Coordinates of C-alpha atoms in Angstrom, one line a residue:
Chain A
M1 CA -15.1 -27.8 -0.9
S2 CA -14.3 -24.4 0.4
P3 CA -10.8 -24.0 2.0
L4 CA -10.6 -24.2 5.9
A5 CA -8.9 -21.2 7.6
P6 CA -6.0 -22.0 9.8
R7 CA -7.1 -22.6 13.6
D8 CA -4.2 -20.7 15.0
M9 CA -0.8 -19.1 14.6
D10 CA 1.0 -22.6 14.4
E11 CA -1.3 -23.7 11.5
L12 CA -1.0 -20.4 9.7
F13 CA 2.8 -20.5 10.1
A14 CA 2.9 -24.0 8.6
S15 CA 0.6 -23.1 5.6
P16 CA 2.5 -21.0 2.9
S17 CA 0.9 -17.6 1.8
P18 CA -0.9 -17.8 -1.5
W19 CA 1.2 -15.1 -3.0
L20 CA 4.4 -17.1 -2.6
L21 CA 3.0 -20.0 -4.8
G22 CA 4.5 -18.4 -7.9
E23 CA 1.4 -18.7 -9.9
G24 CA -0.8 -16.4 -11.8
P25 CA -0.4 -14.4 -14.8
H26 CA 3.2 -12.9 -15.3
A27 CA 4.2 -14.7 -12.3
E28 CA 7.9 -14.6 -13.3
M29 CA 7.8 -10.8 -13.1
V30 CA 4.9 -9.7 -11.0
L31 CA 5.2 -11.4 -7.6
S32 CA 1.9 -10.3 -6.2
T33 CA -1.1 -8.1 -6.7
R34 CA -2.7 -6.4 -3.7
I35 CA -6.0 -4.4 -3.3
R36 CA -6.6 -2.5 0.0
L37 CA -9.7 -0.7 1.0
A38 CA -9.8 1.8 4.0
R39 CA -13.0 1.9 6.0
N40 CA -14.0 3.5 9.2
L41 CA -16.8 3.4 11.6
D42 CA -19.0 6.5 11.7
D43 CA -19.6 6.9 15.3
V44 CA -16.1 6.2 16.7
P45 CA -13.0 8.4 16.5
F46 CA -10.3 7.2 14.3
T47 CA -7.9 4.8 15.6
H48 CA -5.3 7.2 16.8
R49 CA -7.9 9.5 18.8
A50 CA -10.1 6.5 20.1
R51 CA -10.0 5.5 23.7
E52 CA -8.8 2.0 24.6
E53 CA -12.4 0.7 25.3
Q54 CA -13.7 2.4 22.0
L55 CA -11.0 0.4 20.1
M56 CA -12.1 -2.8 21.8
G57 CA -15.6 -2.2 20.9
V58 CA -14.5 -1.6 17.3
L59 CA -12.6 -4.8 17.4
A60 CA -15.6 -6.7 18.8
S61 CA -18.1 -5.3 16.4
V62 CA -16.0 -5.4 13.4
S63 CA -15.0 -9.1 13.9
A64 CA -18.6 -10.2 14.8
A65 CA -19.8 -8.3 11.5
A66 CA -17.0 -9.9 9.4
Q67 CA -17.3 -13.4 11.0
G68 CA -21.1 -13.3 10.1
S69 CA -20.2 -12.4 6.4
K70 CA -19.7 -15.1 3.9
S71 CA -16.0 -14.2 3.1
F72 CA -14.9 -14.2 6.5
A73 CA -17.0 -17.1 8.3
D74 CA -14.8 -19.4 10.0
G75 CA -12.0 -17.1 9.6
L76 CA -9.0 -16.9 12.1
L77 CA -9.1 -13.9 14.4
L78 CA -5.8 -13.1 15.9
R79 CA -5.8 -10.2 18.7
M80 CA -2.3 -8.5 18.4
N81 CA -2.0 -8.2 22.2
E82 CA -2.5 -11.9 22.4
V83 CA 0.0 -12.8 19.8
A84 CA 3.8 -13.3 20.8
P85 CA 6.1 -10.4 19.4
L86 CA 8.0 -12.8 17.2
D87 CA 4.7 -14.0 15.6
R88 CA 3.6 -10.5 15.0
Q89 CA 6.8 -10.1 13.1
V90 CA 6.0 -13.2 10.9
L91 CA 2.6 -11.7 10.1
V92 CA 4.4 -8.5 9.1
E93 CA 6.9 -10.5 7.1
R94 CA 4.1 -12.3 5.3
H95 CA 2.5 -8.8 4.3
L96 CA -0.5 -9.8 6.2
V97 CA 0.0 -7.0 8.8
S98 CA 1.5 -3.5 8.6
H99 CA 4.4 -2.4 10.8
E100 CA 1.8 -0.2 12.6
L101 CA -0.5 -3.2 13.5
G102 CA 2.5 -5.3 14.3
D103 CA 3.4 -3.2 17.3
G104 CA 0.5 -5.0 19.3
A105 CA 0.3 -2.3 22.0
R106 CA -3.4 -1.4 21.5
P107 CA -6.6 -3.4 20.9
R108 CA -6.0 -4.4 17.3
G109 CA -6.4 -7.6 15.2
I110 CA -6.3 -9.4 12.1
L111 CA -9.0 -11.7 10.6
I112 CA -7.8 -14.1 8.1
A113 CA -10.3 -15.6 5.8
P114 CA -10.7 -19.2 4.7
D115 CA -9.7 -18.0 1.4
A116 CA -6.1 -16.9 2.7
R117 CA -5.8 -14.1 0.0
L118 CA -8.3 -12.2 1.9
S119 CA -7.7 -10.7 5.3
L120 CA -9.0 -7.7 7.4
M121 CA -6.7 -5.6 9.7
I122 CA -8.9 -4.2 12.5
N123 CA -7.8 -0.9 14.2
E124 CA -4.9 0.0 11.9
E125 CA -4.6 3.8 10.9
D126 CA -8.3 3.1 9.9
H127 CA -10.7 0.9 11.8
L128 CA -10.8 -1.5 8.8
R129 CA -8.1 -2.3 6.3
L130 CA -9.4 -4.9 4.1
Q131 CA -6.8 -6.6 2.0
A132 CA -7.0 -9.1 -1.0
L133 CA -3.3 -10.3 -1.7
T134 CA -3.1 -12.6 -4.9
P135 CA -0.3 -14.1 -6.6
G136 CA 0.9 -12.8 -10.0
F137 CA -0.6 -9.9 -11.7
Q138 CA -4.2 -10.3 -11.2
L139 CA -5.8 -6.8 -10.6
A140 CA -9.2 -7.7 -11.6
E141 CA -9.4 -10.7 -9.5
A142 CA -7.9 -8.9 -6.4
W143 CA -10.6 -6.2 -6.9
A144 CA -13.3 -8.6 -7.2
L145 CA -12.3 -10.3 -3.9
A146 CA -12.0 -6.9 -2.0
D147 CA -15.0 -5.5 -3.4
G148 CA -17.2 -8.5 -2.8
A149 CA -16.1 -8.8 0.9
D150 CA -16.6 -5.0 1.3
D151 CA -20.2 -5.4 -0.1
E152 CA -20.7 -8.0 2.4
L153 CA -19.5 -6.0 5.4
D154 CA -21.3 -2.9 4.4
P155 CA -24.8 -3.6 5.5
A156 CA -23.6 -4.8 9.0
L157 CA -21.4 -1.8 9.7
E158 CA -22.1 1.9 9.2
F159 CA -19.2 3.2 7.4
A160 CA -17.9 6.7 7.7
F161 CA -18.8 8.3 4.5
N162 CA -20.0 11.5 2.8
D163 CA -21.5 12.0 -0.5
E164 CA -19.0 14.6 -1.6
I165 CA -15.8 13.2 -0.2
G166 CA -16.8 9.5 -0.2
Y167 CA -15.2 7.1 2.4
L168 CA -13.7 9.1 5.2
T169 CA -10.3 8.0 6.4
S170 CA -7.8 9.0 9.2
C171 CA -5.3 10.5 6.5
P172 CA -6.8 12.7 3.9
T173 CA -4.5 10.9 1.4
N174 CA -6.8 7.8 1.5
A175 CA -10.1 9.7 1.5
G176 CA -12.7 8.9 -1.4
T177 CA -12.2 5.3 -2.4
G178 CA -10.0 4.3 0.2
L179 CA -8.3 2.1 -2.3
R180 CA -4.8 1.5 -2.7
A181 CA -4.0 -1.1 -5.6
S182 CA -0.4 -2.2 -5.9
V183 CA 1.6 -4.8 -7.7
L184 CA 5.0 -6.1 -6.5
I185 CA 7.2 -6.3 -9.9
H186 CA 10.7 -7.4 -10.4
L187 CA 12.7 -5.2 -12.8
P188 CA 16.3 -6.6 -12.8
A189 CA 16.9 -5.8 -16.7
L190 CA 15.7 -2.2 -16.4
V191 CA 18.1 -1.8 -13.5
L192 CA 21.1 -3.5 -14.9
L193 CA 20.8 -1.5 -18.2
E194 CA 20.4 1.7 -16.0
E195 CA 16.9 2.6 -17.6
I196 CA 15.1 2.3 -14.5
Q197 CA 15.3 5.9 -13.3
R198 CA 13.7 7.0 -16.6
V199 CA 10.9 4.6 -16.2
L200 CA 10.3 5.4 -12.5
K201 CA 10.0 8.9 -13.4
S202 CA 7.5 8.4 -16.1
I203 CA 5.5 6.2 -13.8
M204 CA 5.3 8.9 -11.2
Q205 CA 4.4 11.4 -14.0
V206 CA 1.2 9.5 -14.8
G207 CA 0.0 10.0 -11.1
L208 CA 1.3 6.5 -9.7
N209 CA 3.4 6.0 -6.8
V210 CA 6.6 3.6 -6.8
R211 CA 9.1 2.6 -4.3
G212 CA 11.5 -0.3 -3.5
L213 CA 10.2 -3.1 -1.5
Y214 CA 13.0 -3.6 0.6
G215 CA 15.7 -1.3 1.7
E216 CA 15.4 2.2 3.2
H217 CA 15.4 5.6 1.3
S218 CA 16.6 5.2 -2.3
E219 CA 18.3 1.9 -1.7
V220 CA 16.6 -0.9 -3.6
M221 CA 17.2 -4.4 -2.9
G222 CA 16.4 -7.3 -5.0
N223 CA 15.3 -5.0 -7.9
L224 CA 11.7 -5.4 -6.5
F225 CA 9.5 -2.2 -6.9
Q226 CA 5.9 -1.7 -5.6
I227 CA 3.7 0.3 -8.0
S228 CA 0.5 1.8 -6.7
N229 CA -2.1 4.3 -7.4
Q230 CA -1.6 7.7 -5.6
T231 CA -4.8 9.4 -5.6
T232 CA -8.1 8.3 -4.0
L233 CA -10.3 11.3 -4.9
G234 CA -11.9 12.0 -8.4
R235 CA -11.7 8.7 -9.9
S236 CA -13.7 5.5 -9.6
E237 CA -12.1 2.4 -8.1
R238 CA -12.3 0.9 -11.5
D239 CA -10.4 3.9 -13.2
S240 CA -7.8 3.7 -10.8
I241 CA -7.3 0.0 -11.3
E242 CA -7.3 0.2 -14.9
S243 CA -4.8 3.0 -15.0
L244 CA -2.6 0.9 -12.8
E245 CA -3.1 -2.1 -15.0
R246 CA -2.4 -0.3 -18.2
V247 CA 1.0 1.2 -16.8
T248 CA 2.0 -2.2 -15.5
R249 CA 1.4 -3.8 -18.8
Q250 CA 3.7 -1.3 -20.5
I251 CA 6.3 -1.7 -17.7
I252 CA 6.3 -5.5 -18.2
E253 CA 6.7 -5.1 -21.9
T254 CA 9.6 -2.6 -21.3
E255 CA 11.3 -5.2 -18.9
E256 CA 10.7 -7.9 -21.4
R257 CA 12.4 -5.9 -24.3
A258 CA 15.3 -5.0 -22.0
R259 CA 15.7 -8.9 -21.1
E260 CA 15.6 -9.8 -24.6
R261 CA 18.2 -7.2 -25.4
M262 CA 20.3 -8.3 -22.6
M263 CA 20.2 -11.9 -23.4
R264 CA 21.1 -11.2 -27.1
D265 CA 24.0 -9.0 -26.3
A266 CA 25.4 -10.6 -23.2
R267 CA 24.0 -14.2 -22.7
V268 CA 27.0 -15.6 -21.4
Q269 CA 27.6 -12.7 -18.8
I270 CA 24.0 -12.9 -17.7
E271 CA 24.1 -16.7 -17.4
D272 CA 27.3 -16.5 -15.5
K273 CA 25.7 -14.0 -13.0
V274 CA 22.6 -16.2 -12.6
W275 CA 24.7 -19.3 -11.8
R276 CA 27.1 -17.4 -9.6
A277 CA 24.1 -16.3 -7.7
Y278 CA 22.8 -19.8 -7.5
G279 CA 26.0 -21.2 -6.4
T280 CA 26.4 -18.8 -3.5
L281 CA 22.8 -19.6 -2.2
R282 CA 23.4 -23.2 -2.6
Y283 CA 26.7 -23.4 -0.8
C284 CA 27.1 -20.5 1.5
R285 CA 27.8 -20.8 5.2
S286 CA 26.7 -17.6 6.6
I287 CA 24.4 -15.1 4.7
H288 CA 22.5 -11.9 5.4
A289 CA 18.7 -11.5 4.5
R290 CA 19.7 -8.7 2.2
E291 CA 22.1 -10.9 0.3
V292 CA 19.6 -13.6 -0.1
I293 CA 17.2 -10.9 -1.6
N294 CA 19.7 -9.7 -4.1
L295 CA 20.7 -13.2 -5.1
C296 CA 17.3 -14.4 -5.4
S297 CA 16.8 -11.6 -7.9
A298 CA 19.5 -12.9 -10.1
V299 CA 18.2 -16.4 -9.8
R300 CA 14.6 -15.2 -10.6
L301 CA 15.8 -13.5 -13.8
G302 CA 17.3 -16.8 -14.9
V303 CA 14.2 -18.6 -14.1
A304 CA 12.4 -16.1 -16.3
M305 CA 14.8 -16.2 -19.1
D306 CA 14.5 -20.0 -19.2
V307 CA 18.0 -21.0 -18.0
P308 CA 17.6 -24.5 -17.6
A309 CA 17.8 -26.6 -14.4
L310 CA 17.2 -23.7 -12.0
C311 CA 14.8 -24.0 -9.0
P312 CA 11.0 -23.2 -9.4
L313 CA 9.6 -19.5 -8.9
R314 CA 7.9 -20.9 -5.7
V315 CA 11.0 -21.7 -4.1
L316 CA 12.5 -18.3 -4.7
N317 CA 9.4 -16.6 -3.3
E318 CA 9.5 -18.7 -0.3
L319 CA 13.2 -18.0 0.4
L320 CA 12.3 -14.2 0.3
V321 CA 9.9 -14.6 3.2
L322 CA 11.3 -17.7 5.1
T323 CA 14.7 -16.1 5.5
Q324 CA 13.5 -12.9 7.0
P325 CA 14.4 -12.8 10.6
A326 CA 11.0 -13.7 12.4
H327 CA 10.4 -16.5 10.2
L328 CA 13.8 -17.8 10.6
Q329 CA 13.7 -17.8 14.1
R330 CA 10.2 -19.3 14.5
M331 CA 11.4 -22.2 12.3
H332 CA 14.5 -22.4 14.4
G333 CA 12.4 -22.6 17.5
S334 CA 14.2 -19.9 19.5
E335 CA 15.5 -16.4 19.2
L336 CA 18.9 -16.0 17.6
A337 CA 21.6 -13.3 17.6
P338 CA 22.2 -11.7 14.1
A339 CA 25.5 -13.5 13.5
D340 CA 24.0 -16.9 14.4
R341 CA 20.9 -15.9 12.3
N342 CA 23.1 -15.8 9.3
I343 CA 24.5 -19.2 9.8
V344 CA 21.0 -20.7 10.4
R345 CA 19.8 -18.6 7.3
A346 CA 22.6 -20.2 5.2
G347 CA 21.8 -23.7 6.4
F348 CA 18.1 -23.2 5.7
V349 CA 18.8 -21.9 2.0
R350 CA 21.2 -24.8 1.2
E351 CA 18.9 -27.4 2.4
R352 CA 15.7 -25.6 0.6
L353 CA 17.7 -25.6 -2.8
A354 CA 19.0 -29.1 -2.4
A355 CA 15.3 -30.3 -1.7
A356 CA 14.2 -28.6 -4.8
E357 CA 17.1 -30.3 -6.6
R358 CA 16.0 -33.7 -5.4
E359 CA 12.3 -32.9 -6.1
S360 CA 13.0 -32.0 -9.8
G361 CA 15.6 -34.7 -10.1
V362 CA 17.8 -32.2 -11.9
N363 CA 21.4 -31.6 -10.7
P364 CA 22.4 -28.5 -12.1
Chain B
M1 CA 25.1 18.9 21.4
L2 CA 23.7 22.4 22.1
C3 CA 22.1 24.6 19.3
Q4 CA 24.6 26.7 17.5
I5 CA 22.3 29.7 17.4
C6 CA 20.8 30.0 21.0
G7 CA 23.3 27.8 22.7
K8 CA 20.5 26.7 25.2
N9 CA 18.3 23.9 23.7
P10 CA 19.7 20.6 22.4
A11 CA 20.4 20.7 18.7
T12 CA 17.9 18.2 17.1
V13 CA 18.0 19.7 13.7
H14 CA 21.1 19.1 11.5
F15 CA 21.9 20.6 8.2
T16 CA 24.8 20.2 5.8
E17 CA 25.4 23.4 3.7
I18 CA 27.3 23.6 0.6
H19 CA 28.7 27.0 -0.3
D20 CA 31.4 27.9 -2.8
N21 CA 32.6 24.3 -2.8
H22 CA 32.8 24.4 1.0
M23 CA 30.7 21.8 3.1
S24 CA 29.9 22.9 6.6
E25 CA 27.5 21.4 9.2
I26 CA 25.0 23.2 11.2
H27 CA 23.3 21.8 14.3
V28 CA 20.3 23.8 15.7
C29 CA 17.4 23.2 18.0
E30 CA 13.9 23.2 16.3
R31 CA 12.8 26.7 17.6
C32 CA 15.8 28.4 16.1
A33 CA 15.4 26.4 12.8
E34 CA 11.7 27.6 12.6
E35 CA 12.7 31.2 13.5
K36 CA 15.4 31.2 10.9
G37 CA 13.2 29.6 8.2
M38 CA 15.1 26.4 7.9
H39 CA 13.1 23.5 6.8
A40 CA 14.8 20.3 7.8
S41 CA 14.4 17.9 5.0
A42 CA 14.6 14.9 7.5
Q43 CA 11.4 16.2 8.8
Q44 CA 9.8 16.5 5.4
H45 CA 10.1 12.8 4.9
K46 CA 8.0 12.1 8.0
F47 CA 4.8 13.9 7.2
E48 CA 3.9 14.7 3.6
I49 CA 0.8 16.2 4.8
A50 CA 2.1 18.5 7.4
D51 CA 4.5 19.6 4.5
L52 CA 1.7 20.4 2.0
L53 CA -0.2 22.2 5.0
A54 CA 3.0 24.1 5.9
G55 CA 3.1 25.3 2.2
M56 CA -0.5 26.5 2.3
V57 CA -0.1 28.1 5.6
D58 CA 3.0 30.0 4.3
S59 CA 0.5 31.8 2.3
M60 CA -1.5 33.1 5.2
T61 CA -0.8 35.8 7.7
Q62 CA 0.1 35.2 11.2
T63 CA -3.5 36.0 12.3
D64 CA -5.1 33.8 9.6
E65 CA -2.9 30.9 10.7
E66 CA -3.7 31.3 14.4
R67 CA -7.5 31.6 13.6
V68 CA -7.6 28.5 11.4
G69 CA -5.5 26.8 14.1
H70 CA -8.1 27.2 16.8
V71 CA -11.0 25.7 14.6
Q72 CA -12.2 22.7 16.5
C73 CA -14.1 19.5 15.6
P74 CA -17.3 19.6 17.6
R75 CA -17.5 15.9 17.9
C76 CA -14.0 14.8 18.8
G77 CA -12.4 18.1 20.0
M78 CA -9.6 17.8 17.5
L79 CA -8.0 21.2 16.7
Y80 CA -6.9 22.0 13.1
S81 CA -3.6 22.9 14.6
S82 CA -3.2 19.4 15.8
F83 CA -4.2 18.0 12.2
K84 CA -1.4 20.1 10.9
E85 CA 1.2 18.6 13.1
T86 CA 0.1 15.0 12.8
G87 CA -1.5 14.7 9.2
R88 CA -4.2 12.6 10.9
L89 CA -7.9 13.7 11.3
G90 CA -9.7 12.8 14.6
C91 CA -13.0 11.5 13.5
A92 CA -15.5 11.4 10.4
E93 CA -17.0 14.6 11.7
C94 CA -13.5 16.4 11.3
Y95 CA -13.9 16.4 7.5
A96 CA -17.2 18.6 7.9
A97 CA -15.6 20.8 10.6
F98 CA -12.6 21.6 8.8
Q99 CA -14.1 21.4 5.3
F100 CA -12.9 25.0 4.4
Q101 CA -9.3 24.0 5.0
L102 CA -9.5 20.7 3.8
R103 CA -10.8 21.3 0.5
P104 CA -7.8 23.0 -0.9
L105 CA -5.8 20.3 0.6
L106 CA -7.6 17.5 -1.0
R107 CA -7.3 19.2 -4.3
R108 CA -3.5 19.5 -3.9
I109 CA -3.3 15.7 -2.9
H110 CA -5.6 14.3 -5.3
G111 CA -6.1 16.8 -8.0
D112 CA -9.9 16.6 -7.3
T113 CA -12.2 16.9 -4.5
R114 CA -15.4 14.7 -5.4
H115 CA -15.9 11.2 -4.8
R116 CA -16.6 9.1 -7.8
G117 CA -16.2 5.7 -6.4
K118 CA -18.5 3.2 -4.9
T119 CA -21.2 4.1 -2.3
P120 CA -22.2 2.2 0.9
T121 CA -25.6 1.1 0.7
R122 CA -26.9 3.4 3.5
G123 CA -25.5 6.3 1.4
S124 CA -28.6 8.2 -0.1
A125 CA -30.3 6.7 -3.2
G126 CA -29.8 10.1 -5.2
A127 CA -26.0 9.9 -4.4
A128 CA -25.9 6.4 -5.6
R129 CA -27.7 7.4 -8.7
T130 CA -25.4 10.3 -9.3
R131 CA -22.3 8.3 -9.2
Q132 CA -23.9 5.6 -11.3
I133 CA -24.5 8.4 -14.1
Q134 CA -20.7 9.4 -13.7
R135 CA -19.7 5.9 -14.2
L136 CA -21.8 5.7 -17.3
H137 CA -20.1 8.9 -18.4
D138 CA -16.8 7.2 -18.0
D139 CA -18.2 4.3 -20.0
L140 CA -19.5 6.4 -22.7
R141 CA -16.1 8.2 -23.1
R142 CA -14.4 4.8 -23.3
A143 CA -16.9 3.6 -25.8
V144 CA -16.4 6.7 -28.0
E145 CA -12.6 6.2 -27.8
R146 CA -13.0 2.6 -29.0
E147 CA -15.3 4.1 -31.8
D148 CA -18.0 1.6 -30.5
F149 CA -20.8 4.0 -31.4
E150 CA -23.5 1.5 -31.0
K151 CA -22.5 0.9 -27.5
A152 CA -22.2 4.7 -26.9
A153 CA -25.8 5.2 -28.2
T154 CA -27.2 2.6 -25.6
I155 CA -25.2 4.3 -22.7
R156 CA -26.3 7.7 -23.7
D157 CA -30.0 6.5 -23.5
E158 CA -29.4 5.0 -20.0
I159 CA -27.8 8.2 -18.7
R160 CA -30.8 10.3 -20.1
T161 CA -33.2 7.8 -18.3
L162 CA -31.2 7.9 -15.1
E163 CA -31.0 11.9 -15.2
A164 CA -34.7 12.1 -15.8
E165 CA -35.4 9.8 -12.9
L166 CA -33.0 11.8 -10.7
Q167 CA -34.6 15.2 -11.5
A168 CA -38.1 13.7 -10.9
E169 CA -36.9 12.7 -7.3
R170 CA -35.3 16.0 -6.7
A171 CA -38.6 17.6 -7.7
G172 CA -40.5 15.3 -5.4
A173 CA -38.1 15.9 -2.4
E174 CA -38.5 19.5 -2.9
G175 CA -42.3 19.3 -3.0
R176 CA -42.3 17.3 0.2
S177 CA -40.1 19.8 2.1

């Protein structure tokens, strides 16, 4: 039986994002893999230049075409101007919607497929942003999902395309394939051993882009990095994806070697760091979202290094998203001042870890 | 705070200058910053494209720049100068309208200007075939790298067949026109 899409925002909120499940190859290191395809309708100006009624037309025609396709039939369409501001932020925190779409001011929407790994942003920077978001390191699977959905949409919509430049996008950095393939990867050992700068530099030298997931400018939180292809012209989708795949495999190996070295030379110090992080999360009374991200990074390293009796990856992934401000406030049922948020967040983290301990029957 | 140069406009561009181990702060308005050739690094974060363009425009003379800036997309009315400011094009037709300005820009961004990816079904059959040939060339290169010469020979034959078909199609199209 094929899965059912959530019927509304409440059901969506109650069902966890597939990328949080902690499944898939290399899930201990690669949190998620994403494929995004940018497309535009040929006869309508790009989103930022289009008039309100043109965008309403795009929203209507694209969502109708998509709901008539196999992948998106019975999907959940959320019109951003009808979604409450807090819920829009929830969608951003789940990586379903970009900040740009999250502002809700213009006729924009998101269509979530019954297979929740697949979604379609409408009237973002480009008219269509098709996204496949899978748990773990699964570039081929994510590409197959996005490519298949794109093939289904293609006959029903006239995409802006020319033979020389390929798919035409609002920003010329996306023109060609319109593809952005990325992996979200956790590299604590390379950061601890201060080898990360060298690794990041070599990633950029091979034409890939890398940035910290959370935090602004050069600050990186939680040792989480997003690596993606930089260019979209002159290479096929398959070539771009293969090169990201190859480089990511090398980075995984480098991080694994660094972890082995660390555990060999400083096992007690690492285990101490892991358990102190767990202890803080388990017993804190007020905690900032940033601290949760950083502590979860240490615990995640412990889980990956088989430190016994820690919580499952799924719980750590959930904490990353559910302790973000919008999720926290929605769970709490009302808006909260930042100081109160920290208190509610601490309570939630403690309870979630206590529940995981009860489930596993292990008391660390 | 007012601009330290003209003293009239509000200072919106802020620099920290380090000279002979002495650090000083400078606050100026955008116009004076522009005139003095100061490029705010903060603004550079904002628009990568605008930067790339600014770099290109630097090599043009003033009149070149004005002329290019006035190029307009016939479909959506977008001016090239406004693309330069925002880094966003107005519509699909802009790619044709600004093609002479965009080509070097695309090359700088991507290192290439030719699409080698998938094609919509509505794209011309010839274009689809051309790209299929390109894909096969990629496969051929990979097969040779793997030293899988049997596979390479099969791919080479496939390429030859497709190229022959493409040529026949082109000859046919020219004959009709």
